[in-house]
Amino acid sequence: PIFDDMSDTSRRFREWLLAVELSKPEVRASSIFLCTNPIFYCTFFAGLNHTTIGYFGLPLLYMVPREDWGQWLADFVPMVNSPENLFLANNPLLAEQIAWQ
């Protein structure tokens, strides 16, 4: 499967996250967010002032439309380079594939 509209998907998920999950005191008090597949969801946590831990079991560009690959990677790289975030793959081959992409 592929997202039809990355910006609409991002907007709707972020609205839901802010309205439903981040309205809970226990979530606001947390120090980390966990994201997993599709990896694209990890970028939804950017700018929310929480450490993000990503656990990946599928390729980096899974569910991202080809025409959005460049922009999505440009959005993801700052999260990877941020010292407060941590990203892990579930096997060495996938880790190398993600690093290559």
mmCIF file with all atom_site columns, N, CA and C in Angstrom, residues 39 58-65 69 72-73 101:
data_model
loop_
_atom_site.group_PDB
_atom_site.id
_atom_site.type_symbol
_atom_site.label_atom_id
_atom_site.label_alt_id
_atom_site.label_comp_id
_atom_site.label_asym_id
_atom_site.label_entity_id
_atom_site.label_seq_id
_atom_site.pdbx_PDB_ins_code
_atom_site.Cartn_x
_atom_site.Cartn_y
_atom_site.Cartn_z
_atom_site.occupancy
_atom_site.B_iso_or_equiv
_atom_site.pdbx_formal_charge
_atom_site.auth_seq_id
_atom_site.auth_comp_id
_atom_site.auth_asym_id
_atom_site.auth_atom_id
_atom_site.pdbx_PDB_model_num
ATOM 1  N N  . ILE A 1 39  ? 7.572  3.845  8.500  1.00 0.00 ? 39  ILE A N  1
ATOM 2  C CA . ILE A 1 39  ? 8.547  4.760  9.081  1.00 0.00 ? 39  ILE A CA 1
ATOM 3  C C  . ILE A 1 39  ? 8.126  6.213  8.878  1.00 0.00 ? 39  ILE A C  1
ATOM 4  N N  . LEU A 1 58  ? 10.564 -2.688 8.096  1.00 0.00 ? 58  LEU A N  1
ATOM 5  C CA . LEU A 1 58  ? 10.307 -2.620 6.654  1.00 0.00 ? 58  LEU A CA 1
ATOM 6  C C  . LEU A 1 58  ? 11.192 -1.532 6.046  1.00 0.00 ? 58  LEU A C  1
ATOM 7  N N  . PRO A 1 59  ? 11.360 -1.527 4.736  1.00 0.00 ? 59  PRO A N  1
ATOM 8  C CA . PRO A 1 59  ? 12.217 -0.534 4.089  1.00 0.00 ? 59  PRO A CA 1
ATOM 9  C C  . PRO A 1 59  ? 11.790 0.902  4.388  1.00 0.00 ? 59  PRO A C  1
ATOM 10 N N  . LEU A 1 60  ? 12.750 1.788  4.319  1.00 0.00 ? 60  LEU A N  1
ATOM 11 C CA . LEU A 1 60  ? 12.563 3.197  4.652  1.00 0.00 ? 60  LEU A CA 1
ATOM 12 C C  . LEU A 1 60  ? 11.451 3.865  3.845  1.00 0.00 ? 60  LEU A C  1
ATOM 13 N N  . LEU A 1 61  ? 11.321 3.533  2.585  1.00 0.00 ? 61  LEU A N  1
ATOM 14 C CA . LEU A 1 61  ? 10.358 4.215  1.724  1.00 0.00 ? 61  LEU A CA 1
ATOM 15 C C  . LEU A 1 61  ? 9.026  3.477  1.593  1.00 0.00 ? 61  LEU A C  1
ATOM 16 N N  . TYR A 1 62  ? 8.801  2.503  2.461  1.00 0.00 ? 62  TYR A N  1
ATOM 17 C CA . TYR A 1 62  ? 7.544  1.753  2.457  1.00 0.00 ? 62  TYR A CA 1
ATOM 18 C C  . TYR A 1 62  ? 6.360  2.707  2.622  1.00 0.00 ? 62  TYR A C  1
ATOM 19 N N  . MET A 1 63  ? 5.404  2.615  1.734  1.00 0.00 ? 63  MET A N  1
ATOM 20 C CA . MET A 1 63  ? 4.150  3.384  1.706  1.00 0.00 ? 63  MET A CA 1
ATOM 21 C C  . MET A 1 63  ? 4.316  4.842  1.273  1.00 0.00 ? 63  MET A C  1
ATOM 22 N N  . VAL A 1 64  ? 5.522  5.274  0.933  1.00 0.00 ? 64  VAL A N  1
ATOM 23 C CA . VAL A 1 64  ? 5.744  6.644  0.483  1.00 0.00 ? 64  VAL A CA 1
ATOM 24 C C  . VAL A 1 64  ? 5.662  6.664  -1.044 1.00 0.00 ? 64  VAL A C  1
ATOM 25 N N  . PRO A 1 65  ? 4.781  7.481  -1.635 1.00 0.00 ? 65  PRO A N  1
ATOM 26 C CA . PRO A 1 65  ? 4.718  7.560  -3.097 1.00 0.00 ? 65  PRO A CA 1
ATOM 27 C C  . PRO A 1 65  ? 6.067  8.005  -3.671 1.00 0.00 ? 65  PRO A C  1
ATOM 28 N N  . TRP A 1 69  ? 9.496  10.780 -2.375 1.00 0.00 ? 69  TRP A N  1
ATOM 29 C CA . TRP A 1 69  ? 10.686 10.211 -1.745 1.00 0.00 ? 69  TRP A CA 1
ATOM 30 C C  . TRP A 1 69  ? 11.690 11.286 -1.340 1.00 0.00 ? 69  TRP A C  1
ATOM 31 N N  . TRP A 1 72  ? 10.413 13.494 1.551  1.00 0.00 ? 72  TRP A N  1
ATOM 32 C CA . TRP A 1 72  ? 10.295 12.737 2.786  1.00 0.00 ? 72  TRP A CA 1
ATOM 33 C C  . TRP A 1 72  ? 11.667 12.458 3.388  1.00 0.00 ? 72  TRP A C  1
ATOM 34 N N  . LEU A 1 73  ? 12.623 12.078 2.569  1.00 0.00 ? 73  LEU A N  1
ATOM 35 C CA . LEU A 1 73  ? 13.978 11.843 3.074  1.00 0.00 ? 73  LEU A CA 1
ATOM 36 C C  . LEU A 1 73  ? 14.585 13.126 3.635  1.00 0.00 ? 73  LEU A C  1
ATOM 37 N N  . GLN A 1 101 ? 19.723 4.210  1.712  1.00 0.00 ? 101 GLN A N  1
ATOM 38 C CA . GLN A 1 101 ? 18.680 5.076  1.163  1.00 0.00 ? 101 GLN A CA 1
ATOM 39 C C  . GLN A 1 101 ? 18.854 6.478  1.653  1.00 0.00 ? 101 GLN A C  1
#
